[in-house]
CSV table of C-alpha atoms and ligand atoms in Angstrom, one decimal:
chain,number,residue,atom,x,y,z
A,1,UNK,CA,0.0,0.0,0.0
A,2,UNK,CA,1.1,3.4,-0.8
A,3,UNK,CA,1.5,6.4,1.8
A,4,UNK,CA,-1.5,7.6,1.7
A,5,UNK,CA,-1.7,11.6,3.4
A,6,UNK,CA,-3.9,12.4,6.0
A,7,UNK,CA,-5.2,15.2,7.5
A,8,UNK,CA,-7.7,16.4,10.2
A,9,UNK,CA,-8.5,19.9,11.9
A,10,UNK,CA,-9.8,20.2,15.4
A,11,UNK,CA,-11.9,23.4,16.3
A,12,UNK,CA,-9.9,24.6,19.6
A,13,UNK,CA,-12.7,24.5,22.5
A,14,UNK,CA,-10.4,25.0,25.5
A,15,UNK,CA,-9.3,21.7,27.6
A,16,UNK,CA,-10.4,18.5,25.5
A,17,UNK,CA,-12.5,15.5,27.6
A,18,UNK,CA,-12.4,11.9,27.5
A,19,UNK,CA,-15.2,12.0,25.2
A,20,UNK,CA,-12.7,13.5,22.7
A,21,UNK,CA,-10.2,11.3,24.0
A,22,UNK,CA,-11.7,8.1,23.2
A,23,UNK,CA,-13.7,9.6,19.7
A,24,UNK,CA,-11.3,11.3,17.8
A,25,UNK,CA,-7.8,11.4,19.7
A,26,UNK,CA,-7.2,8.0,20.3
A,27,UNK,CA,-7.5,7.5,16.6
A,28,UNK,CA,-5.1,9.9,15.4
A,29,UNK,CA,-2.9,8.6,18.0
A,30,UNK,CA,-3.5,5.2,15.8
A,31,UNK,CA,-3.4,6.8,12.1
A,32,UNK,CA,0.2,8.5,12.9
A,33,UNK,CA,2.2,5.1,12.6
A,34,UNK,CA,0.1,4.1,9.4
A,35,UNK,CA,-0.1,7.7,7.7
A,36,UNK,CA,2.1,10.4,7.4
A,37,UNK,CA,-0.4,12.8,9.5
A,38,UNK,CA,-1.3,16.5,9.1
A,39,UNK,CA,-3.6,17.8,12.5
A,40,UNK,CA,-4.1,21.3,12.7
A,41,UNK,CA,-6.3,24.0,15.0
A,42,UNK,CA,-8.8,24.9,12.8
A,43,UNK,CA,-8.7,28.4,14.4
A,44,UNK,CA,-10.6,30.3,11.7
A,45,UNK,CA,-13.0,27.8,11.9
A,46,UNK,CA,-14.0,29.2,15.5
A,47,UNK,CA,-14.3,32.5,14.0
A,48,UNK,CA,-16.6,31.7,11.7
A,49,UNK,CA,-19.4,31.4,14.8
A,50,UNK,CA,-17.1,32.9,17.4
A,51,UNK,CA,-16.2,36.1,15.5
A,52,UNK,CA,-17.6,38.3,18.4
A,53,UNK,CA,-15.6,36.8,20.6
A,54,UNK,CA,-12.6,35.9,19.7
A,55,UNK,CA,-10.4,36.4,22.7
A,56,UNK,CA,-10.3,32.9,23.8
A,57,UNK,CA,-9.9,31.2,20.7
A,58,UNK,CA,-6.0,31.2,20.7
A,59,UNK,CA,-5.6,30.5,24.5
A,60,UNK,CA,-8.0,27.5,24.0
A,61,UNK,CA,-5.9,26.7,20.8
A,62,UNK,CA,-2.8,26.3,22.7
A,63,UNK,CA,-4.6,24.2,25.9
A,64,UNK,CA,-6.1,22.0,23.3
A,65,UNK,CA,-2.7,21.4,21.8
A,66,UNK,CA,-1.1,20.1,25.2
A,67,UNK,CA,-4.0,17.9,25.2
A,68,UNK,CA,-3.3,16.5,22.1
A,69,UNK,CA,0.5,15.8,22.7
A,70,UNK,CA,-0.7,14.5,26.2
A,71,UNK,CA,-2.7,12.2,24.6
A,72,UNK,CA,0.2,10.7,22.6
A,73,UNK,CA,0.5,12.8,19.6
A,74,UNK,CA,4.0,12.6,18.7
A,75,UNK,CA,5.4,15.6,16.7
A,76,UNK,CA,8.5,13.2,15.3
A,77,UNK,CA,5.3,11.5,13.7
A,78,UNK,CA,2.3,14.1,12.8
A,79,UNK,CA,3.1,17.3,11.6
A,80,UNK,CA,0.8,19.4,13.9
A,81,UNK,CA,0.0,22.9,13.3
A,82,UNK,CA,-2.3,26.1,13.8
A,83,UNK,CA,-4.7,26.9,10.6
A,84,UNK,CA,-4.2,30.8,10.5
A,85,UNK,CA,-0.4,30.3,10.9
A,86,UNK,CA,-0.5,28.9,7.5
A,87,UNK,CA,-2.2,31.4,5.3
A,88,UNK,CA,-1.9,29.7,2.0
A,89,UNK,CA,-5.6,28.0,3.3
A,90,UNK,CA,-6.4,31.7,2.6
A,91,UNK,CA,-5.5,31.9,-0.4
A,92,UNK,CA,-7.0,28.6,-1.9
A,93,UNK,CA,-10.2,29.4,-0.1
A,94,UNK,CA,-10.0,32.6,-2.0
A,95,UNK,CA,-9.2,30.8,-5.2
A,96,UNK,CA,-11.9,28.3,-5.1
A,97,UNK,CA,-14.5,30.8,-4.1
A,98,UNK,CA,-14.5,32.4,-7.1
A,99,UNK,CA,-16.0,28.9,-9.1
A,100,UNK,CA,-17.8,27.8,-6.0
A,101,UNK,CA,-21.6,27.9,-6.8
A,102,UNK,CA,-23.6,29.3,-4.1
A,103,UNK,CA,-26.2,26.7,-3.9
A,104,UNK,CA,-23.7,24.5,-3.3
A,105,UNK,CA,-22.9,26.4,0.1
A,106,UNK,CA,-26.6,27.0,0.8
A,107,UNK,CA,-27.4,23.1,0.5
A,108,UNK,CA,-24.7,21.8,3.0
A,109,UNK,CA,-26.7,20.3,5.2
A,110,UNK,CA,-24.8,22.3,8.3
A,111,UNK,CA,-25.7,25.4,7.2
A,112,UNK,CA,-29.4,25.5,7.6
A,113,UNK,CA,-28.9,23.4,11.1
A,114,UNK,CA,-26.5,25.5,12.9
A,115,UNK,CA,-28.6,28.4,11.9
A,116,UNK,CA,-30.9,27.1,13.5
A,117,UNK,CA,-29.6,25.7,16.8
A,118,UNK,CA,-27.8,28.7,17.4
A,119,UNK,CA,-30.5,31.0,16.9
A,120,UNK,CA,-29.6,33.5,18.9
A,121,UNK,CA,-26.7,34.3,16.6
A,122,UNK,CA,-27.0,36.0,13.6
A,123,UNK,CA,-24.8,33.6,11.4
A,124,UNK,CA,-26.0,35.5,8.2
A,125,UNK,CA,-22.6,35.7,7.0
A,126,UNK,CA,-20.4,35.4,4.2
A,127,UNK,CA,-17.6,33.6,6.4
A,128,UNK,CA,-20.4,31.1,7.9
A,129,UNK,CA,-21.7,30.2,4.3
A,130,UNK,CA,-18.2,29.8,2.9
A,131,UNK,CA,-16.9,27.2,6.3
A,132,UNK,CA,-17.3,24.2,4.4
A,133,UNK,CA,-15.3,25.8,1.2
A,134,UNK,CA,-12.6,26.6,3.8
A,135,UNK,CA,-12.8,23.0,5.3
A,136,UNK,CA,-12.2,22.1,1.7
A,137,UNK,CA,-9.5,24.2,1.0
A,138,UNK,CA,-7.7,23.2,4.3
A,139,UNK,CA,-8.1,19.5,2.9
A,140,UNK,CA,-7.4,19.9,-1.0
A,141,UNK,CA,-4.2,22.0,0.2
A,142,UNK,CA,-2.4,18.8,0.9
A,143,UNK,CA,-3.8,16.7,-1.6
A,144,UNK,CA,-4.8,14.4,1.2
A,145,UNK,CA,-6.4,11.4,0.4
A,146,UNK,CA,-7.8,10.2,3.8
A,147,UNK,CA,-9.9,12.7,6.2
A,148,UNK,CA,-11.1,11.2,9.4
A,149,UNK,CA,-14.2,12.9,10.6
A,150,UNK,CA,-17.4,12.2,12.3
A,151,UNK,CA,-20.5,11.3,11.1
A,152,UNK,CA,-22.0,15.5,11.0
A,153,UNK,CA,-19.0,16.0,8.6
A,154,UNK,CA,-19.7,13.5,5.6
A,155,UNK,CA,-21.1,16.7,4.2
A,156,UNK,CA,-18.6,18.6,4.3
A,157,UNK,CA,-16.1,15.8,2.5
A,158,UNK,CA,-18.7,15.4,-0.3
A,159,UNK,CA,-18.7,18.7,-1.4
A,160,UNK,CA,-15.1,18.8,-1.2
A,161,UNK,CA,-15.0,15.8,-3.7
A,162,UNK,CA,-17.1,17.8,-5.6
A,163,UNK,CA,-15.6,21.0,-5.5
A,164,UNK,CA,-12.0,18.9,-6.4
A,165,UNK,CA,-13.7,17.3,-9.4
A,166,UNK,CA,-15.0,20.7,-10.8
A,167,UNK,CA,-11.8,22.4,-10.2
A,168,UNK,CA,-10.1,20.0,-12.5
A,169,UNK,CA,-13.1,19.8,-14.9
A,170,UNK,CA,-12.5,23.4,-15.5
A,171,UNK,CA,-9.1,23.8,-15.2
A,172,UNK,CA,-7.4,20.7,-16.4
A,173,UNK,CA,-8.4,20.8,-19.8
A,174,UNK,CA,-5.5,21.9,-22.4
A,175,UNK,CA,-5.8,21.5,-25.8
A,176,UNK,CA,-4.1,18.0,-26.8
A,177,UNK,CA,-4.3,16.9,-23.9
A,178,UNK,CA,-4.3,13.1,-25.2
A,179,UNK,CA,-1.1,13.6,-27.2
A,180,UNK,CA,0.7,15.1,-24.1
A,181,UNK,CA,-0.3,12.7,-21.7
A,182,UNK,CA,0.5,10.1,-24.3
A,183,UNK,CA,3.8,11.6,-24.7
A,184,UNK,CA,4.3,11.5,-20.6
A,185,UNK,CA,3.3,8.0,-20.9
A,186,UNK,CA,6.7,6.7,-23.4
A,187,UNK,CA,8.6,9.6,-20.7
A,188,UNK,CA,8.2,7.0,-17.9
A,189,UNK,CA,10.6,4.5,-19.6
A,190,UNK,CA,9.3,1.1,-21.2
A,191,UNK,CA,8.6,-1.0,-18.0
A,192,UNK,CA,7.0,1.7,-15.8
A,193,UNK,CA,5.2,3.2,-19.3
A,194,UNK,CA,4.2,-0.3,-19.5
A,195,UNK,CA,2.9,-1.3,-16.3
A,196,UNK,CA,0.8,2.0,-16.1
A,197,UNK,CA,-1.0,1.4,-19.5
A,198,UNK,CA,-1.9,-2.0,-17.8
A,199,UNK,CA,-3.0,-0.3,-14.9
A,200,UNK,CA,-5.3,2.3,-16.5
A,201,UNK,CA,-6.3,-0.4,-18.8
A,202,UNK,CA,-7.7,-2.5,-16.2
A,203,UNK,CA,-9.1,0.2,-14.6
A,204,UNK,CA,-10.8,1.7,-17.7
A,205,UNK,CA,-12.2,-1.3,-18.6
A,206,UNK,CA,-12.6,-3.6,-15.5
A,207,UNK,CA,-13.6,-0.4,-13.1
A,208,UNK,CA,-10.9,-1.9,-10.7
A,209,UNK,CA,-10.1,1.2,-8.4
A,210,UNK,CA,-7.2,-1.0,-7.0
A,211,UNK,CA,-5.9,-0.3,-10.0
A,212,UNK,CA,-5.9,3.3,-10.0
A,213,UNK,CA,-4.3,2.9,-6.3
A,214,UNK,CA,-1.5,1.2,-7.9
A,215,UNK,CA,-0.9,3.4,-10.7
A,216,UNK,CA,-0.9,6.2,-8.2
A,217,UNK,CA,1.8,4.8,-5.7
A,218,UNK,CA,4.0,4.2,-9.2
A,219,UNK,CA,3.6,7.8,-9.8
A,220,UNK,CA,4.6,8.7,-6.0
A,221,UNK,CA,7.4,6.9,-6.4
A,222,UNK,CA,9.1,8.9,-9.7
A,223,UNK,CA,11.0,11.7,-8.7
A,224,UNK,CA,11.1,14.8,-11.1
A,225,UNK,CA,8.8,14.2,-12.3
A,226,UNK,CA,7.3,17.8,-14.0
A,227,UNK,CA,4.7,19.1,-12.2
A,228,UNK,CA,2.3,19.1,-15.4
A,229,UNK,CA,3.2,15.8,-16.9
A,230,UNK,CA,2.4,14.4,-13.3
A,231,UNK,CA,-1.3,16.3,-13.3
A,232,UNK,CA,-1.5,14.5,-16.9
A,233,UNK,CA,-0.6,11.0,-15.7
A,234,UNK,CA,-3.1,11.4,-12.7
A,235,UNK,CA,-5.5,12.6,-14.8
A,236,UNK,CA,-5.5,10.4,-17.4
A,237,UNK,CA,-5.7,7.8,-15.5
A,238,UNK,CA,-9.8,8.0,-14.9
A,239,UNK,CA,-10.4,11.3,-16.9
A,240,UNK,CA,-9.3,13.4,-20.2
A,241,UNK,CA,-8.1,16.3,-18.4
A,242,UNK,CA,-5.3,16.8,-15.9
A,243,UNK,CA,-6.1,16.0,-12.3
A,244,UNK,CA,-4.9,19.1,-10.2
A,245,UNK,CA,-6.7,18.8,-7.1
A,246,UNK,CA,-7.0,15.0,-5.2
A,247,UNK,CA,-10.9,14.1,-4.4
A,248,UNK,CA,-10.1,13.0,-0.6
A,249,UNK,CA,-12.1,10.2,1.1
A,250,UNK,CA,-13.8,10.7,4.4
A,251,UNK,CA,-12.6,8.3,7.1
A,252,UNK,CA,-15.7,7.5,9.2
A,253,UNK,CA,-14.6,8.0,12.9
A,254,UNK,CA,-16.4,5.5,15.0
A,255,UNK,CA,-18.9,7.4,17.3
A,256,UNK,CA,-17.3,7.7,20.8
A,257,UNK,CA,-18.4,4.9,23.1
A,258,UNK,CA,-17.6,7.3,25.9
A,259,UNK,CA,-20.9,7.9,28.3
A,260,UNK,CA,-21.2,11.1,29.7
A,261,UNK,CA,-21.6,11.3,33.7
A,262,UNK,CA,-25.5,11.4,33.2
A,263,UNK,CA,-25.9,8.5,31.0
A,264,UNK,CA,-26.4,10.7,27.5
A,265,UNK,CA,-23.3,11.4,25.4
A,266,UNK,CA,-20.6,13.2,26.9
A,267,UNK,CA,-20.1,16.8,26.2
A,268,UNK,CA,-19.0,19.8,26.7
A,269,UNK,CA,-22.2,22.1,26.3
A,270,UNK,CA,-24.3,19.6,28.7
A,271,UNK,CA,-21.5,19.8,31.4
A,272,UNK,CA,-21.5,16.2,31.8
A,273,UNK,CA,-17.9,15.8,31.1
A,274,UNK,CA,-14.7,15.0,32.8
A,275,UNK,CA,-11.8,16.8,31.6
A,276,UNK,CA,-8.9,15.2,30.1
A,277,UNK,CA,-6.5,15.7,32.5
A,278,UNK,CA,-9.2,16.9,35.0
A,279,UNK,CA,-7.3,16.4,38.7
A,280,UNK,CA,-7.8,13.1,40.3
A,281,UNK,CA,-10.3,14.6,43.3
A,282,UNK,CA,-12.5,15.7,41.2
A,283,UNK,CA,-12.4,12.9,39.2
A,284,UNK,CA,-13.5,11.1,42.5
A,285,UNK,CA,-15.8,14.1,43.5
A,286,UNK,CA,-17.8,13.4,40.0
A,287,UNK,CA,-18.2,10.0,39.9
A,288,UNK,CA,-19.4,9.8,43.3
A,289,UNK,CA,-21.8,12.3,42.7
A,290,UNK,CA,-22.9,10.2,39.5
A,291,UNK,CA,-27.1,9.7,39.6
A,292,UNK,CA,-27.5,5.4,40.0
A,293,UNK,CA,-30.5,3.3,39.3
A,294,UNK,CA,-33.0,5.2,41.0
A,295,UNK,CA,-34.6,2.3,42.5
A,296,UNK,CA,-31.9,2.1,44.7
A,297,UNK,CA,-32.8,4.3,47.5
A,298,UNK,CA,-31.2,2.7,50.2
A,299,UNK,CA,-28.1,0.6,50.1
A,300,UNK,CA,-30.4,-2.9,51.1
A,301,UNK,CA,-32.7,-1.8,47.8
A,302,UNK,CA,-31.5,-4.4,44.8
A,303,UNK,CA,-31.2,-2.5,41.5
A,304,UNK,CA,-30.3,-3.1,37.8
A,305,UNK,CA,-27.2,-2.0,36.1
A,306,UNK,CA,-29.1,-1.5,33.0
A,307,UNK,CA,-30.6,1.5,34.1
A,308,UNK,CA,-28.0,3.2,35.8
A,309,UNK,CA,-25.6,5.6,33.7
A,310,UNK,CA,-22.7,4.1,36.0
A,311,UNK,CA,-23.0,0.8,33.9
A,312,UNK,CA,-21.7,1.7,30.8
A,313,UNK,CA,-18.6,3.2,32.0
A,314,UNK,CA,-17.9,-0.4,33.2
A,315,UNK,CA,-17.9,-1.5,29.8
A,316,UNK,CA,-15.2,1.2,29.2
A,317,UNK,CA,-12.6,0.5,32.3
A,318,UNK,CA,-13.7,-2.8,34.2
A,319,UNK,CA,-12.6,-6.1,32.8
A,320,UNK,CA,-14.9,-9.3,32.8
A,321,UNK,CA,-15.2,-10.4,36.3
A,322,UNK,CA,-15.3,-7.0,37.5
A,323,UNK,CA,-18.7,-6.2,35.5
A,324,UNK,CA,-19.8,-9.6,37.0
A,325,UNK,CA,-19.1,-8.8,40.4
A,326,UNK,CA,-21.4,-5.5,39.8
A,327,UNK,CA,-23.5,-7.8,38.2
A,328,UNK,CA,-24.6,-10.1,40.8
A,329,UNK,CA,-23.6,-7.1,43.7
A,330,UNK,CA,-26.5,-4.7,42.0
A,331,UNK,CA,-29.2,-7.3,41.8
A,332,UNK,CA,-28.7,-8.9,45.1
A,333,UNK,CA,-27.6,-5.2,47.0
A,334,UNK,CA,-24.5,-6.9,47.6
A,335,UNK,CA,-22.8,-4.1,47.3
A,336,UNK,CA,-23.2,-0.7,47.7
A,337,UNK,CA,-23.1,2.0,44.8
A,338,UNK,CA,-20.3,3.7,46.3
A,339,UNK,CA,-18.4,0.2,46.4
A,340,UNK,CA,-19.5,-0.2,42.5
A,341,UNK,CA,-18.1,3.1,41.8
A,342,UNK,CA,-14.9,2.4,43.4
A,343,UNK,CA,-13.0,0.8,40.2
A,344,UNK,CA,-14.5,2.9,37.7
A,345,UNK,CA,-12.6,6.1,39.7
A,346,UNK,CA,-9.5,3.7,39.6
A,347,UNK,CA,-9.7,2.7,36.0
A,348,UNK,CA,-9.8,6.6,34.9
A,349,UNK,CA,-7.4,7.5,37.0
A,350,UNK,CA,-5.1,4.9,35.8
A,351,UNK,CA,-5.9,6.1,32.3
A,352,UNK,CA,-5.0,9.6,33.0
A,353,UNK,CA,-1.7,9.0,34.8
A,354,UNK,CA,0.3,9.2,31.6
A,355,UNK,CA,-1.7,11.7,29.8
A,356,UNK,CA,-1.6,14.2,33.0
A,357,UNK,CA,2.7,13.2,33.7
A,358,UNK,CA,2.9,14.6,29.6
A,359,UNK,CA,0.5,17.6,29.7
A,360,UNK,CA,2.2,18.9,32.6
A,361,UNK,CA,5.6,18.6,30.9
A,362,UNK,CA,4.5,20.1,28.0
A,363,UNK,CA,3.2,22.9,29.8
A,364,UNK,CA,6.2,23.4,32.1
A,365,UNK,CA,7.6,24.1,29.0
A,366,UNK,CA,5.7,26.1,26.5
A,367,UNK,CA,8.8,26.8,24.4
A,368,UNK,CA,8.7,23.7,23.6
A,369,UNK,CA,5.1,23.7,22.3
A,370,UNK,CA,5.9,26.7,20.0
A,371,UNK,CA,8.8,25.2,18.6
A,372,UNK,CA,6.1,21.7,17.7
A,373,UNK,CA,3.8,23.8,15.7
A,374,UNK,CA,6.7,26.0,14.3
A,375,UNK,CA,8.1,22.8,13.1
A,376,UNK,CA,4.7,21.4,12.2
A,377,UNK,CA,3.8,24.9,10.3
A,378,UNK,CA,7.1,24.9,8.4
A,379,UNK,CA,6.2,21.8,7.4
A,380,UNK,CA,2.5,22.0,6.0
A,381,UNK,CA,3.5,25.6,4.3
A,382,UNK,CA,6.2,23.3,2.1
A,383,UNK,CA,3.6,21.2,1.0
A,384,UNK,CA,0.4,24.1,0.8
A,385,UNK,CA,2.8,26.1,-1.0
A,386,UNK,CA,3.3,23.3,-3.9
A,387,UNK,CA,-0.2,23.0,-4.0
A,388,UNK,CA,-1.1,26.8,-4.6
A,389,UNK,CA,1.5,27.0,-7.0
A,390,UNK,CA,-0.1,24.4,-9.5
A,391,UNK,CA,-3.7,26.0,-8.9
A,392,UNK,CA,-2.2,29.3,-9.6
A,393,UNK,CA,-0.4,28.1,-12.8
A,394,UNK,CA,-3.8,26.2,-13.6
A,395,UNK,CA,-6.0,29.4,-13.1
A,396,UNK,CA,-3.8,31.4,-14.9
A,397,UNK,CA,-2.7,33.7,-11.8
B,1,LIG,N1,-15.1,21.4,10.4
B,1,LIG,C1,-14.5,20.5,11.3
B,1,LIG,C2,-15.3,20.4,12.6
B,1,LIG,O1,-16.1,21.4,12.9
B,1,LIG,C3,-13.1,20.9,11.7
B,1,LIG,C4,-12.3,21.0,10.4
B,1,LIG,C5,-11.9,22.1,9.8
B,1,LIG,C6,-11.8,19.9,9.7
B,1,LIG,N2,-11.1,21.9,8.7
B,1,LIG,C7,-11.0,20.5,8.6
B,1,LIG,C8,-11.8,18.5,9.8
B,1,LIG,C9,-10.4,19.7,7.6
B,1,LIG,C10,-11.2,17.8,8.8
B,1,LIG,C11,-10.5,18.3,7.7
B,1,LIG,O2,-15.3,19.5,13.3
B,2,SF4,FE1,-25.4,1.5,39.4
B,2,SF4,FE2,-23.4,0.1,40.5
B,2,SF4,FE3,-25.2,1.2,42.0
B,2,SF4,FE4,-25.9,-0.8,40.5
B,2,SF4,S1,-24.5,-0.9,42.2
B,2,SF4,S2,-27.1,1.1,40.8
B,2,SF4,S3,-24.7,-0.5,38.7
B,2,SF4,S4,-23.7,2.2,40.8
């Protein structure tokens, strides 16, 4: 398999929670030794809803970095950056906006819905319509191929698709563009020239998108290979015009199993949360103070783990014969709620030891921090800047 890119952007909302921790975190954590990784603040992103208030956005975009290095990002592996530090977004976003159809932007599905839910906020603006066109731009800037997301942002990775595919539709078209990707064919040399007829063949005719992978990771591998016959060769591949800008694939990120402390899904707006690296007495503090089947009113009173909201954090941090010794200790009032608690305050703590021993490094150290997303910046602006070069030559800027 060849190395495919991937990249993600996280809206900073101030200290992360184990909700985030076990949805999207633990993930990247994953994807950074099977990818090479780009994870950025999507900072403008907050302004697009936050723009009255946009004093905490780059204090919460710093905390929310810690947390991610505390929860076992590792710079030597993802390049990890801040969105506004790296304005050729801007400049794409600007690029693209000018062929972006407005229905497009009116139809996302987001657009109407967060209208709506946040009502008391006039989000009648031009930098509200145009987020998912900057989501796109922050994706199609590194040709990524891979974008994991939630469920709420499958939107928001079809339109980028289809804002790739009509970017090269219009502006991947030369005259002859046959001959010259013919010609960049023989260029490859007679093995690799033939094994990517074979590949496009099979793909042309059998539909075999394993095919089109292959062909791709042949291309990767050619250096010097001129920016324009490479745009043919992709291209021509699947299509009769040159293929600037790579239609990315979203990356479904499972729904995080994490239970909130009131039984619905933990988050930050309902306050039902426990921070990342939230300090271990409170940790206690809020799982005792956890609601439990109600029918238990006095310790003697049997209940049912089914409906208490302490349950499914069990399935999260106790192993087999622990959930069985809550089990049989519910039903029969065995033992008491507080006693049921007990290893569930243990298994987070235990969780949180590492994460809390890194966050508090990183942030004894906040140099340290500015030098990651220097490093990380310098890194994504090499590969935006490629990028905006060949949409620049393509749109005749
Ligand atoms: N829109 C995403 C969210 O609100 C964050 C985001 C911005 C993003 N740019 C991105 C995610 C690019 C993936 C890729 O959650
Ligand atoms: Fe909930 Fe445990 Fe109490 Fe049963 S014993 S009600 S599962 S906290």
């Amino acid at each position: 398999m060849y190395a495919e890119r991937i990249v993600s952007g996280m809206r900073p909302t101030g200290a992360l929670h184990l909700g985030h921790y076990h949805g999207v975190l633990l993930n990247w954590v994953k994807l950074q030794h099977e990818y090479p990784c780009l994870f950025f603040v999507a900072d403008w992103h907050a302004l697009t809803t936050q723009y009255d208030a946009p004093e905490a956005i780059q204090k919460s975009a710093l905390e929310m970095v810690v947390d991610w290095l505390a929860a076992g990002l590792d710079p030597d592996r993802a390049t990890l950056f801040v969105q506004s530090h790296v304005p050729e977004h801007a400049e794409l976003h600007l690029l693209l906006s000018m062929m972006t159809p407005l229905g497009w932007l009116e139809r996302v599905p987001t657009y109407k819905e967060q209208q709506e839910k946040l009502a008391g906020k006039d989000l009648s603006t031009y930098g509200f319509l145009g987020y998912p066109l900057l989501m796109s731009a922050d994706i199609l800037i590194y040709r990524a191929d891979r974008v994991p997301v939630g469920e709420d942002q499958i939107p928001h990775i079809e339109f980028t698709r289809e804002i790739a595919r009509r970017f090269n539709h219009l502006y991947g078209r030369e005259p002859g563009f046959e001959e010259k990707a013919r010609e960049a064919v023989r260029k490859l040399g007679g093995k690799r020239a033939r094994l990517y007829d074979e590949l496009r063949t099979r793909f042309q005719q059998e539909g075999e998108k394993e095919a089109v992978e292959q062909a791709h990771a042949l291309l990767e591998e050619i250096q010097h290979l001129p920016v324009a016959d490479r745009e043919r060769l992709f291209g021509y591949l699947e299509g009769t015009g040159k293929m600037i800008l790579v239609e990315p694939e979203a990356l479904l990120t499972e729904a995080a199993r994490m239970p909130g402390l009131d039984g619905a899904k933990m988050s930050k707006s309902y306050g039902n949360f426990i921070a990342l690296r939230e300090p271990a007495d409170a940790v206690t503090k809020k799982i005792r103070a956890m609601p439990t089947d109600p029918a238990r009113v006095r310790r003697t009173d049997p209940g049912d783990p089914q409906k208490c909201p302490v349950w499914p954090l069990h399935q999260i941090y106790s192993d087999e014969a622990c959930r069985a010794w809550v089990k049989t200790g519910c039903q029969s009032a065995g033992i008491g709620c507080v006693d049921c608690k007990q290893p569930v305050i243990d298994g987070i703590l235990k969780e949180q030891a590492p994460l809390r021993e890194r966050a508090e490094y990183y942030q004894d150290n906040p140099a340290l921090v500015r030098d990651i997303l220097n490093d990380g910046c310098a890194k994504a602006r090499e590969l935006a800047r490629e990028t905006l070069r060949d949409v620049r030559e393509a749109m005749g800027v």
